[in-house]
C-alpha atoms as one frame of an Amber mdcrd trajectory, in Angstrom:
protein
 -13.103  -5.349 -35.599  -9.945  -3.752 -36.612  -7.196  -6.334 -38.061  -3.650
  -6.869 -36.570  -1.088  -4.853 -36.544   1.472  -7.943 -36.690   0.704 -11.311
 -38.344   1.299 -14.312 -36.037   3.983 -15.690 -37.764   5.831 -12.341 -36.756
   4.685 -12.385 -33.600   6.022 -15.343 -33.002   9.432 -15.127 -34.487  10.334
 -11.735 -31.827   9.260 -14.283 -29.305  11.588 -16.771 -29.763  13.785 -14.204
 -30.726  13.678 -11.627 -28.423  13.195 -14.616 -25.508  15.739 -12.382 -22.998
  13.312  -9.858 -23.235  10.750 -11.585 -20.993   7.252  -9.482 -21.541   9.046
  -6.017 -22.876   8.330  -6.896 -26.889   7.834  -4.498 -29.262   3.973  -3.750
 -28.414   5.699  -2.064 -25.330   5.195   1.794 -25.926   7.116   3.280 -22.861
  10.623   4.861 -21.726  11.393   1.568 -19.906  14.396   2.904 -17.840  12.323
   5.741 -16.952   9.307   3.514 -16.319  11.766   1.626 -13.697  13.317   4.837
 -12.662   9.930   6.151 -11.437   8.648   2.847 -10.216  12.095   2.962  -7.924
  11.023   6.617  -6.454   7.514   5.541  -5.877   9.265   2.893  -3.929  11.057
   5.175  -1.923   7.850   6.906  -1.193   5.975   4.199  -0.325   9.078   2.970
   2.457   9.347   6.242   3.408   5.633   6.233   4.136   5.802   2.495   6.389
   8.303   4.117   8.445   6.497   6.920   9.246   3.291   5.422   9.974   5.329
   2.976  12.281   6.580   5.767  14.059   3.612   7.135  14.649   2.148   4.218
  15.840   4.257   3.541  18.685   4.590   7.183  19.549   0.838   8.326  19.572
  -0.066   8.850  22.836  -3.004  10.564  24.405  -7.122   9.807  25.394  -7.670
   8.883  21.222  -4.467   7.411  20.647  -5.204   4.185  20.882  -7.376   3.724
  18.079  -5.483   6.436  15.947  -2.293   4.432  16.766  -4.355   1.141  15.302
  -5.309   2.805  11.981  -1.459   4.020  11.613  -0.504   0.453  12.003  -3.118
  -0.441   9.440  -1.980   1.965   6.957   1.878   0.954   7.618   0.681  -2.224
   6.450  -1.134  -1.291   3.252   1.600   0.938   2.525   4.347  -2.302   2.953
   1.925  -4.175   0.628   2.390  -1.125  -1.881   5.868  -1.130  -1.855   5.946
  -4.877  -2.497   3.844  -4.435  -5.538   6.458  -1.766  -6.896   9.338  -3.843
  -6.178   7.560  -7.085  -7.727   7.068  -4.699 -10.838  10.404  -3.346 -11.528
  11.773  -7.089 -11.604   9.274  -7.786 -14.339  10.211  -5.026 -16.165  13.813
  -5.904 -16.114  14.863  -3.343 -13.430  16.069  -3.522  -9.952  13.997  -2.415
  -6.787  16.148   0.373  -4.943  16.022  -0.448  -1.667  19.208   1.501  -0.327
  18.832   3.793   3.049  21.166   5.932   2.341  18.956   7.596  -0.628  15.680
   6.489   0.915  13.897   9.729   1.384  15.836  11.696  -1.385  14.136   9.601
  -3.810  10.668   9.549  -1.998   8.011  12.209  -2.989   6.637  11.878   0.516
   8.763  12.919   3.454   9.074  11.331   6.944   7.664  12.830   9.974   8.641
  12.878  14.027   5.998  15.084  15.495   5.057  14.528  18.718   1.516  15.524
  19.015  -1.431  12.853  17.613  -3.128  16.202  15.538   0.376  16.685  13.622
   1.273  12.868  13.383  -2.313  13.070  11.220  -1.650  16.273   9.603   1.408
  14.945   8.595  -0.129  11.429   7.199  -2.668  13.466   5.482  -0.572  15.659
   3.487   1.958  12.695   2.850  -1.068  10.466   1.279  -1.655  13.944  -0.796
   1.097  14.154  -1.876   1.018  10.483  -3.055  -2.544  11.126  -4.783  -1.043
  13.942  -6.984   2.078  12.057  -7.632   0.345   8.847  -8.822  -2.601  10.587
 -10.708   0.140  12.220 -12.541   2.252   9.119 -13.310  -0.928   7.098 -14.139
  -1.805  10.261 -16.858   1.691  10.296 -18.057   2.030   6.517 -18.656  -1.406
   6.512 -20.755  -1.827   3.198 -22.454   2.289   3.036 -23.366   2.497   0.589
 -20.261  -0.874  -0.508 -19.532   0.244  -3.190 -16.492   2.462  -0.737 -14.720
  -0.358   2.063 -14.956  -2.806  -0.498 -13.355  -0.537  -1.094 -10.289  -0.458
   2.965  -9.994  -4.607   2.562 -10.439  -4.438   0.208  -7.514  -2.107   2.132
  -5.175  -4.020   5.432  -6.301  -7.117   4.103  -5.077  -5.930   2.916  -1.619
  -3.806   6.425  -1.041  -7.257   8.107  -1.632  -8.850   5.631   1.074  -6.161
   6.469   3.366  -6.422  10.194   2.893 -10.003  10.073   3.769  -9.397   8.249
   6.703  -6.768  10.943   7.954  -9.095  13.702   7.247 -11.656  11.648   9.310
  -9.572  11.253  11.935  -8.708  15.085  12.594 -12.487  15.848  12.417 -13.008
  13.273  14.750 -10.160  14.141  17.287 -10.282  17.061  19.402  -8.105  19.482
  18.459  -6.084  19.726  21.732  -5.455  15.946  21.511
């Protein structure tokens, strides 16, 4: 077993020291304003997201909209939950979540949606929740072990934008295509 890096005594010193700090110490291998500045655009994306699934719940309309409308609720949910955890994060790290409207979907990777028809409310959901994949697999790869917590939420949110990306593509093989 490999020794420490630090001895305790140090350790403990930058503690007391470095108290303001909360849990950024030393150990801490990552840009943190860029850490908080991408944790703030996921944010967006993940608001942007809630809205549009909420919009497409209470628009969907059709023979198969009721349960489609259900599952858009469901994901608006998940997708609330998401932001939450971003938000939550960016405090820890010393940052502050962006919540302003007025730069909302400039920031967000995804982009929101007001189609009409239940097959492009889905296509549209679908290729958000892709776009979400690719954006988090990328930010989980680019913040390696440097910020180990922060990566972990992305592993978390990755996982569920994968689950809700199958369920869209289930959905349009499931609905008829003049739904």
């Amino acid at each position: 077993m490999a020794e420490f890096l630090t001895d305790i005594k140090t350790i403990r010193e930058r503690a007391r020291v470095e108290i303001g700090k909360g849990p950024i110490t030393d150990a801490y291998g990552a840009d943190l304003e860029r850490v908080i500045q991408v944790c703030n655009e996921a944010l967006a994306t993940e608001l942007v997201c809630v809205l549009r699934y909420k919009r497409h719940h209470y628009t969907a309309s059709g023979l198969q909209s009721e349960s489609v409308a259900q599952e858009f609720l469901e994901h608006a949910t998940e997708e609330q939950e998401h932001a939450d955890k971003l938000a939550s994060r960016i405090v820890q790290l010393g940052g502050a979540p962006d919540f302003n409207p007025d730069t909302l979907t400039s920031r967000a990777h995804s982009q929101y949606d007001e189609s009409r028809g239940l097959i492009d409310m889905i296509k549209e959901d679908l290729v958000a929740e892709r776009i979400a994949v690719a954006s988090y697999t990328e930010i989980i790869q680019w913040l390696g072990d440097k910020d180990i917590t922060t990566r972990r939420v992305f592993e978390e949110l990755l996982a569920k934008e994968e689950e809700h990306a199958d369920d869209m593509q289930s959905l349009l093989e499931r609905i008829p295509s003049t739904a």
